[in-house]
mmCIF file of C-alpha atoms and ligand atoms in Angstrom:
data_model
loop_
_atom_site.group_PDB
_atom_site.id
_atom_site.type_symbol
_atom_site.label_atom_id
_atom_site.label_comp_id
_atom_site.label_asym_id
_atom_site.label_seq_id
_atom_site.Cartn_x
_atom_site.Cartn_y
_atom_site.Cartn_z
ATOM 1 C CA MET A 150 -2.603 25.519 -11.891
ATOM 2 C CA PRO A 151 0.682 23.491 -12.230
ATOM 3 C CA ARG A 152 1.585 22.686 -15.916
ATOM 4 C CA TYR A 153 1.078 18.913 -15.514
ATOM 5 C CA VAL A 154 -1.917 17.511 -13.817
ATOM 6 C CA PRO A 155 -3.760 14.352 -14.029
ATOM 7 C CA ALA A 156 -6.639 13.467 -16.570
ATOM 8 C CA SER A 157 -10.012 14.191 -14.901
ATOM 9 C CA SER A 158 -12.000 10.917 -14.271
ATOM 10 C CA MET A 159 -15.134 13.248 -14.148
ATOM 11 C CA GLU A 160 -14.571 13.928 -17.930
ATOM 12 C CA SER A 161 -13.102 10.337 -19.171
ATOM 13 C CA PRO A 162 -13.367 7.082 -17.510
ATOM 14 C CA ARG A 163 -10.445 6.132 -15.217
ATOM 15 C CA PHE A 164 -9.923 2.850 -17.191
ATOM 16 C CA THR A 165 -9.261 4.813 -20.578
ATOM 17 C CA GLY A 166 -6.046 6.417 -21.826
ATOM 18 C CA PRO A 167 -2.387 5.381 -21.557
ATOM 19 C CA SER A 168 -1.325 3.664 -18.382
ATOM 20 C CA THR A 169 0.566 6.335 -16.318
ATOM 21 C CA PHE A 170 0.716 7.017 -12.801
ATOM 22 C CA ALA A 171 -2.356 8.629 -11.352
ATOM 23 C CA ARG A 172 -3.349 9.231 -14.973
ATOM 24 C CA LEU A 173 -0.648 12.057 -15.294
ATOM 25 C CA PRO A 174 0.969 12.853 -18.710
ATOM 26 C CA TYR A 175 4.097 10.900 -19.693
ATOM 27 C CA VAL A 176 6.671 13.731 -20.106
ATOM 28 C CA GLN A 177 10.310 13.311 -20.703
ATOM 29 C CA THR A 178 11.360 16.701 -19.965
ATOM 30 C CA LEU A 179 11.811 18.477 -16.561
ATOM 31 C CA GLU A 180 10.947 22.140 -17.351
ATOM 32 C CA ASP A 181 7.707 23.014 -15.022
ATOM 33 C CA VAL A 182 7.994 19.837 -13.135
ATOM 34 C CA ASP A 183 7.993 19.265 -9.444
ATOM 35 C CA LEU A 184 7.749 15.595 -9.043
ATOM 36 C CA ALA A 185 8.453 12.730 -11.550
ATOM 37 C CA VAL A 186 7.391 9.323 -11.059
ATOM 38 C CA VAL A 187 9.682 6.684 -12.517
ATOM 39 C CA GLY A 188 9.184 3.047 -13.217
ATOM 40 C CA VAL A 189 12.135 0.699 -12.432
ATOM 41 C CA PRO A 190 11.241 -2.694 -13.634
ATOM 42 C CA PHE A 191 14.173 -4.361 -12.395
ATOM 43 C CA ASP A 192 14.045 -7.773 -10.540
ATOM 44 C CA THR A 193 17.355 -9.162 -11.261
ATOM 45 C CA GLY A 194 18.403 -8.364 -7.361
ATOM 46 C CA VAL A 195 16.237 -10.829 -5.781
ATOM 47 C CA THR A 196 16.975 -13.779 -3.662
ATOM 48 C CA TYR A 197 13.605 -15.553 -3.883
ATOM 49 C CA ARG A 198 10.511 -14.798 -6.101
ATOM 50 C CA VAL A 199 11.175 -12.733 -9.301
ATOM 51 C CA GLY A 200 8.514 -10.713 -11.243
ATOM 52 C CA GLY A 201 8.990 -7.237 -9.843
ATOM 53 C CA ARG A 202 9.707 -6.112 -13.359
ATOM 54 C CA PHE A 203 5.964 -6.062 -13.656
ATOM 55 C CA GLY A 204 5.547 -3.893 -10.631
ATOM 56 C CA PRO A 205 5.577 -0.503 -12.125
ATOM 57 C CA ASN A 206 2.893 -1.097 -14.644
ATOM 58 C CA ALA A 207 0.798 -2.948 -11.931
ATOM 59 C CA VAL A 208 1.035 0.034 -9.702
ATOM 60 C CA ARG A 209 0.126 2.333 -12.594
ATOM 61 C CA ALA A 210 -2.977 0.412 -13.333
ATOM 62 C CA ALA A 211 -4.106 0.545 -9.915
ATOM 63 C CA SER A 212 -3.253 4.243 -9.389
ATOM 64 C CA VAL A 213 -6.089 5.299 -11.804
ATOM 65 C CA MET A 214 -8.287 4.954 -8.722
ATOM 66 C CA LEU A 215 -6.422 7.993 -6.884
ATOM 67 C CA ARG A 216 -8.695 11.131 -6.688
ATOM 68 C CA PRO A 217 -7.329 14.539 -6.652
ATOM 69 C CA TYR A 218 -8.063 15.462 -2.876
ATOM 70 C CA ASN A 219 -6.312 13.822 0.075
ATOM 71 C CA PRO A 220 -8.797 14.344 2.944
ATOM 72 C CA ASN A 221 -6.450 12.964 5.733
ATOM 73 C CA LEU A 222 -3.935 15.721 4.942
ATOM 74 C CA GLU A 223 -6.441 18.129 3.747
ATOM 75 C CA VAL A 224 -4.386 18.675 0.576
ATOM 76 C CA ALA A 225 -4.957 18.769 -3.365
ATOM 77 C CA PRO A 226 -1.525 17.656 -4.190
ATOM 78 C CA PHE A 227 -2.066 18.024 -8.066
ATOM 79 C CA GLU A 228 -3.151 21.713 -7.503
ATOM 80 C CA LEU A 229 0.157 22.339 -5.801
ATOM 81 C CA LEU A 230 2.689 20.332 -7.803
ATOM 82 C CA SER A 231 3.301 19.837 -11.307
ATOM 83 C CA CYS A 232 3.651 16.071 -11.448
ATOM 84 C CA VAL A 233 4.489 13.722 -14.426
ATOM 85 C CA ASP A 234 5.056 10.103 -15.304
ATOM 86 C CA ALA A 235 8.550 9.991 -16.601
ATOM 87 C CA GLY A 236 8.342 6.739 -17.831
ATOM 88 C CA ASP A 237 10.471 3.554 -17.157
ATOM 89 C CA VAL A 238 14.144 3.191 -16.788
ATOM 90 C CA ALA A 239 15.518 0.956 -19.588
ATOM 91 C CA ILE A 240 17.176 -1.496 -17.179
ATOM 92 C CA VAL A 241 19.195 -4.563 -18.610
ATOM 93 C CA PRO A 242 17.574 -7.810 -17.451
ATOM 94 C CA GLY A 243 20.142 -10.122 -15.764
ATOM 95 C CA TYR A 244 22.678 -7.459 -15.321
ATOM 96 C CA THR A 245 22.833 -5.726 -12.134
ATOM 97 C CA GLN A 246 25.699 -3.271 -12.775
ATOM 98 C CA ARG A 247 24.585 -2.291 -16.132
ATOM 99 C CA SER A 248 21.066 -1.691 -14.681
ATOM 100 C CA TYR A 249 22.492 0.364 -11.860
ATOM 101 C CA THR A 250 24.220 2.664 -14.290
ATOM 102 C CA ALA A 251 21.019 3.056 -16.336
ATOM 103 C CA ILE A 252 18.830 3.815 -12.947
ATOM 104 C CA GLU A 253 21.348 6.548 -11.595
ATOM 105 C CA HIS A 254 21.647 8.251 -15.017
ATOM 106 C CA HIS A 255 17.913 8.302 -15.362
ATOM 107 C CA VAL A 256 17.303 9.741 -11.968
ATOM 108 C CA ALA A 257 20.178 11.946 -11.135
ATOM 109 C CA PRO A 258 19.303 14.856 -13.724
ATOM 110 C CA ILE A 259 15.909 14.703 -12.128
ATOM 111 C CA VAL A 260 17.371 15.416 -8.567
ATOM 112 C CA GLU A 261 19.717 17.900 -10.074
ATOM 113 C CA ALA A 262 16.846 19.925 -11.589
ATOM 114 C CA GLY A 263 15.119 20.063 -8.014
ATOM 115 C CA VAL A 264 12.583 17.858 -9.124
ATOM 116 C CA VAL A 265 11.478 14.986 -6.569
ATOM 117 C CA PRO A 266 11.847 11.481 -8.000
ATOM 118 C CA LEU A 267 9.234 8.904 -6.902
ATOM 119 C CA LEU A 268 10.398 5.532 -8.048
ATOM 120 C CA ILE A 269 8.113 2.447 -8.420
ATOM 121 C CA GLY A 270 10.152 -0.792 -8.257
ATOM 122 C CA GLY A 271 11.175 -3.157 -9.044
ATOM 123 C CA ASP A 272 13.257 -5.147 -6.288
ATOM 124 C CA HIS A 273 14.856 -3.298 -3.311
ATOM 125 C CA ALA A 274 18.175 -3.493 -4.905
ATOM 126 C CA CYS A 275 17.192 -0.459 -6.894
ATOM 127 C CA THR A 276 17.367 1.592 -4.044
ATOM 128 C CA LEU A 277 21.132 1.829 -4.206
ATOM 129 C CA PRO A 278 21.475 3.542 -7.506
ATOM 130 C CA HIS A 279 18.524 5.771 -6.479
ATOM 131 C CA LEU A 280 20.643 6.894 -3.645
ATOM 132 C CA ARG A 281 23.521 7.338 -5.727
ATOM 133 C CA ALA A 282 21.439 9.476 -7.829
ATOM 134 C CA THR A 283 20.599 11.722 -4.955
ATOM 135 C CA ARG A 284 24.363 12.326 -4.060
ATOM 136 C CA SER A 285 24.009 16.120 -5.098
ATOM 137 C CA ARG A 286 21.608 16.333 -1.927
ATOM 138 C CA GLY A 287 23.410 13.835 0.204
ATOM 139 C CA PRO A 288 24.179 12.140 2.369
ATOM 140 C CA VAL A 289 20.357 11.638 2.944
ATOM 141 C CA ALA A 290 18.485 10.639 5.955
ATOM 142 C CA VAL A 291 17.008 7.190 5.209
ATOM 143 C CA ILE A 292 13.722 6.118 6.162
ATOM 144 C CA ASP A 293 13.345 2.441 5.383
ATOM 145 C CA PHE A 294 10.130 0.552 5.886
ATOM 146 C CA ASP A 295 11.076 -2.856 5.550
ATOM 147 C CA SER A 296 10.534 -6.145 7.432
ATOM 148 C CA HIS A 297 14.067 -6.960 6.602
ATOM 149 C CA THR A 298 17.344 -4.866 7.398
ATOM 150 C CA ASP A 299 18.655 -5.323 3.925
ATOM 151 C CA ALA A 300 22.101 -4.624 5.501
ATOM 152 C CA TRP A 301 23.508 -8.187 5.020
ATOM 153 C CA ASP A 302 27.058 -8.213 3.500
ATOM 154 C CA SER A 303 26.473 -10.470 0.578
ATOM 155 C CA TYR A 304 24.376 -13.340 -0.746
ATOM 156 C CA PHE A 305 26.062 -16.171 -2.739
ATOM 157 C CA ASP A 306 29.258 -14.205 -2.412
ATOM 158 C CA GLU A 307 27.538 -11.438 -4.319
ATOM 159 C CA ARG A 308 27.451 -8.118 -2.861
ATOM 160 C CA TYR A 309 24.827 -6.163 -4.870
ATOM 161 C CA ASN A 310 21.355 -7.394 -4.443
ATOM 162 C CA HIS A 311 17.839 -6.541 -2.691
ATOM 163 C CA GLY A 312 19.369 -7.764 0.665
ATOM 164 C CA THR A 313 22.525 -5.617 0.895
ATOM 165 C CA TRP A 314 21.805 -2.319 -0.661
ATOM 166 C CA MET A 315 21.551 -0.586 2.826
ATOM 167 C CA ARG A 316 25.075 -1.771 3.629
ATOM 168 C CA ARG A 317 26.452 -0.668 0.382
ATOM 169 C CA ALA A 318 24.680 2.708 0.482
ATOM 170 C CA ILE A 319 26.352 3.221 3.857
ATOM 171 C CA GLU A 320 29.703 2.199 2.751
ATOM 172 C CA GLU A 321 29.435 4.536 -0.306
ATOM 173 C CA GLY A 322 28.725 7.464 2.137
ATOM 174 C CA LEU A 323 25.058 7.928 0.598
ATOM 175 C CA VAL A 324 23.434 7.708 3.871
ATOM 176 C CA ASP A 325 23.252 9.958 6.913
ATOM 177 C CA THR A 326 23.267 7.129 9.483
ATOM 178 C CA ALA A 327 22.793 9.325 12.506
ATOM 179 C CA HIS A 328 19.367 10.365 11.067
ATOM 180 C CA SER A 329 18.342 7.267 9.504
ATOM 181 C CA ILE A 330 16.056 4.512 10.575
ATOM 182 C CA GLU A 331 14.594 1.140 9.613
ATOM 183 C CA VAL A 332 10.962 0.789 10.554
ATOM 184 C CA GLY A 333 8.996 -2.509 10.931
ATOM 185 C CA LEU A 334 11.623 -5.171 11.218
ATOM 186 C CA ARG A 335 10.429 -8.724 11.922
ATOM 187 C CA GLY A 336 10.758 -12.413 10.867
ATOM 188 C CA SER A 337 13.396 -15.014 11.481
ATOM 189 C CA LEU A 338 16.993 -13.990 11.333
ATOM 190 C CA TYR A 339 20.427 -15.500 10.725
ATOM 191 C CA GLY A 340 21.366 -14.427 14.034
ATOM 192 C CA ALA A 341 20.717 -11.912 16.585
ATOM 193 C CA ALA A 342 23.443 -9.596 15.219
ATOM 194 C CA ASP A 343 21.307 -9.053 11.926
ATOM 195 C CA TRP A 344 19.466 -6.441 13.950
ATOM 196 C CA THR A 345 21.955 -5.349 16.704
ATOM 197 C CA SER A 346 24.785 -4.721 14.145
ATOM 198 C CA LEU A 347 22.465 -2.032 12.570
ATOM 199 C CA THR A 348 23.000 0.149 15.913
ATOM 200 C CA ASP A 349 26.416 -1.237 17.079
ATOM 201 C CA GLU A 350 28.239 -1.399 13.657
ATOM 202 C CA LEU A 351 26.450 0.615 11.131
ATOM 203 C CA GLY A 352 24.878 3.601 13.440
ATOM 204 C CA LEU A 353 21.421 3.295 12.247
ATOM 205 C CA ALA A 354 18.209 3.004 14.352
ATOM 206 C CA TYR A 355 15.413 0.764 14.061
ATOM 207 C CA LEU A 356 11.978 -0.119 15.322
ATOM 208 C CA THR A 357 10.653 -3.549 15.140
ATOM 209 C CA THR A 358 7.189 -4.617 13.907
ATOM 210 C CA GLU A 359 6.493 -5.411 17.555
ATOM 211 C CA GLN A 360 7.496 -1.957 18.638
ATOM 212 C CA VAL A 361 5.492 -0.305 15.884
ATOM 213 C CA LEU A 362 2.315 -2.063 16.766
ATOM 214 C CA ALA A 363 2.671 -1.152 20.520
ATOM 215 C CA MET A 364 2.610 2.390 19.537
ATOM 216 C CA THR A 365 0.152 4.878 17.797
ATOM 217 C CA ALA A 366 0.829 5.873 14.258
ATOM 218 C CA GLU A 367 1.464 9.495 15.590
ATOM 219 C CA GLN A 368 4.121 8.110 18.047
ATOM 220 C CA VAL A 369 5.827 6.049 15.364
ATOM 221 C CA ALA A 370 5.741 9.243 12.858
ATOM 222 C CA GLY A 371 7.177 11.485 15.997
ATOM 223 C CA ALA A 372 9.959 8.726 16.515
ATOM 224 C CA ILE A 373 10.871 9.047 12.801
ATOM 225 C CA ARG A 374 10.775 12.894 12.558
ATOM 226 C CA ALA A 375 12.748 13.246 15.799
ATOM 227 C CA ARG A 376 15.298 10.741 14.203
ATOM 228 C CA VAL A 377 15.321 12.667 10.839
ATOM 229 C CA GLY A 378 15.409 16.206 12.246
ATOM 230 C CA ASP A 379 15.828 18.920 9.494
ATOM 231 C CA ARG A 380 18.052 16.816 7.252
ATOM 232 C CA PRO A 381 17.262 16.078 3.546
ATOM 233 C CA ALA A 382 15.294 12.746 3.929
ATOM 234 C CA PHE A 383 14.361 9.717 1.566
ATOM 235 C CA ILE A 384 11.753 7.356 2.126
ATOM 236 C CA SER A 385 12.129 3.706 0.723
ATOM 237 C CA PHE A 386 9.144 1.675 1.208
ATOM 238 C CA ASP A 387 9.434 -2.083 0.840
ATOM 239 C CA ILE A 388 5.976 -3.419 0.570
ATOM 240 C CA ASP A 389 6.735 -6.504 2.651
ATOM 241 C CA VAL A 390 6.775 -4.362 5.721
ATOM 242 C CA VAL A 391 2.862 -4.759 5.357
ATOM 243 C CA ASP A 392 1.496 -8.110 6.258
ATOM 244 C CA PRO A 393 1.163 -10.331 3.465
ATOM 245 C CA ALA A 394 -2.555 -10.954 4.371
ATOM 246 C CA PHE A 395 -2.773 -7.259 2.914
ATOM 247 C CA ALA A 396 0.154 -7.323 0.563
ATOM 248 C CA PRO A 397 0.671 -10.643 -0.778
ATOM 249 C CA GLY A 398 2.230 -9.643 -4.023
ATOM 250 C CA THR A 399 5.747 -9.443 -2.993
ATOM 251 C CA GLY A 400 9.050 -11.430 -3.187
ATOM 252 C CA THR A 401 9.930 -12.433 0.503
ATOM 253 C CA PRO A 402 6.722 -12.340 2.474
ATOM 254 C CA GLU A 403 7.026 -12.167 6.186
ATOM 255 C CA PRO A 404 3.876 -12.807 8.309
ATOM 256 C CA GLY A 405 2.691 -10.561 11.119
ATOM 257 C CA GLY A 406 3.113 -7.345 9.842
ATOM 258 C CA LEU A 407 1.566 -3.870 9.496
ATOM 259 C CA SER A 408 -1.990 -3.513 8.172
ATOM 260 C CA SER A 409 -2.609 -1.443 5.094
ATOM 261 C CA HIS A 410 -4.122 1.035 7.370
ATOM 262 C CA GLU A 411 -1.327 1.262 9.636
ATOM 263 C CA ALA A 412 1.270 1.604 7.038
ATOM 264 C CA LEU A 413 -0.869 4.434 5.365
ATOM 265 C CA ALA A 414 -1.361 6.079 8.611
ATOM 266 C CA ILE A 415 2.378 6.310 9.621
ATOM 267 C CA VAL A 416 3.502 7.494 6.156
ATOM 268 C CA ARG A 417 0.984 10.358 6.052
ATOM 269 C CA ARG A 418 2.048 11.630 9.216
ATOM 270 C CA LEU A 419 5.631 12.488 8.174
ATOM 271 C CA THR A 420 4.940 15.953 7.740
ATOM 272 C CA GLY A 421 7.280 18.846 7.620
ATOM 273 C CA ILE A 422 10.350 16.654 6.310
ATOM 274 C CA ASP A 423 12.404 17.824 3.448
ATOM 275 C CA PHE A 424 12.056 14.786 1.174
ATOM 276 C CA VAL A 425 14.506 14.598 -1.841
ATOM 277 C CA GLY A 426 13.206 11.061 -3.007
ATOM 278 C CA PHE A 427 10.916 8.315 -2.568
ATOM 279 C CA ASP A 428 10.557 4.694 -3.714
ATOM 280 C CA VAL A 429 7.948 1.841 -3.353
ATOM 281 C CA VAL A 430 9.435 -1.374 -4.138
ATOM 282 C CA GLU A 431 8.879 -5.001 -4.182
ATOM 283 C CA VAL A 432 5.534 -5.412 -5.738
ATOM 284 C CA ILE A 433 5.147 -8.529 -7.631
ATOM 285 C CA PRO A 434 1.711 -8.661 -9.519
ATOM 286 C CA ALA A 435 2.002 -12.537 -10.154
ATOM 287 C CA TYR A 436 1.347 -13.048 -6.737
ATOM 288 C CA ASP A 437 -1.216 -10.411 -6.139
ATOM 289 C CA PRO A 438 -4.517 -12.079 -6.805
ATOM 290 C CA ALA A 439 -6.913 -9.048 -6.502
ATOM 291 C CA GLY A 440 -4.329 -6.371 -7.090
ATOM 292 C CA GLN A 441 -4.583 -5.308 -3.417
ATOM 293 C CA THR A 442 -0.811 -4.911 -3.216
ATOM 294 C CA ALA A 443 -0.537 -2.786 -6.116
ATOM 295 C CA PHE A 444 -3.575 -0.710 -4.898
ATOM 296 C CA LEU A 445 -1.764 -0.045 -1.550
ATOM 297 C CA ALA A 446 1.606 0.729 -3.377
ATOM 298 C CA ALA A 447 -0.152 3.449 -5.424
ATOM 299 C CA ASN A 448 -2.028 4.792 -2.309
ATOM 300 C CA LEU A 449 1.434 4.956 -0.428
ATOM 301 C CA ALA A 450 2.974 6.800 -3.248
ATOM 302 C CA TYR A 451 -0.020 9.271 -3.215
ATOM 303 C CA GLU A 452 0.550 9.980 0.450
ATOM 304 C CA MET A 453 4.283 10.506 -0.269
ATOM 305 C CA LEU A 454 3.632 13.244 -3.052
ATOM 306 C CA SER A 455 1.060 14.684 -0.758
ATOM 307 C CA LEU A 456 3.681 15.284 1.788
ATOM 308 C CA VAL A 457 5.747 17.232 -0.786
ATOM 309 C CA ALA A 458 2.588 19.197 -1.756
ATOM 310 C CA LEU A 459 1.797 20.028 1.688
ATOM 311 C CA ARG A 460 5.204 21.137 2.770
ATOM 312 C CA ARG A 461 5.391 23.368 -0.307
ATOM 313 C CA ARG A 462 2.037 24.840 0.588
ATOM 314 C CA ASP A 463 2.937 25.382 4.240
ATOM 315 C CA ARG A 464 6.225 27.114 3.505
ATOM 316 C CA SER A 465 4.857 29.443 0.628
HETATM 317 MN MN1 LIG B 664 13.838 -4.732 1.194
HETATM 318 MN MN1 LIG B 665 11.792 -6.706 2.812
#
């Protein structure tokens, strides 16, 4: 058995004990660790609603509902992977660059130790330092689930926030653009070029929500897998790609999105990919009346770690 496994909810009630992701032990070393969940309570990068700093603990609280066997992927991930909750990054509220440094310094050793980081945000601006932390494995193929491109150049003449991280990451050479894709774009734009520049200027591919909903989950996953190929890959999951009816607890809601089921069904079909990192971002518990956004985020993270476990099993 792996060294670090969740507490059993058959032995102690799931609402007892310290709040960690999936009831995993809180561990700050990387020895005998395969995957580390890291909270990033950063919300200085937003342009509209704040409160994502409370996202990691809301997702941890919801994640106590996760059980050890994934019936869709037919895998018991915690029997294959030693997983830990590595705690939160000590971000600096109000100070983006200092927070970026803290996030990169927290996550880079995880990547360099061959451990897969799974970050729980926090706003989407934290994906830029997360990608900087994967430099030793990069550039990586980014699969960005989002209703927004996050590839604008600046907001309020400021270049580092949750609407610009993708463009900055490309400029910094962190993204293998020819193998990257944005999935689920929708909503009103500043202009048509918001989308067309992704392909024409930045070299990315994209699927709009309209396109995704006209396809089966298998077809969407197939298109993503074809784009990524055998490259080291990274999933960034902005919870606002899901319809605000299912995931209201987020910062920039866009009506008309994926259902919870559609999102889970696509993610869990991304099998066979060499993942070097994951993040689930933009959960804001203050706008999440029944916790449904946090429960979804926890389950998306579970599908992600299940993909790592499945690949490990099938290659051993
Ligand atoms: Mn985003
Ligand atoms: Mn978004």
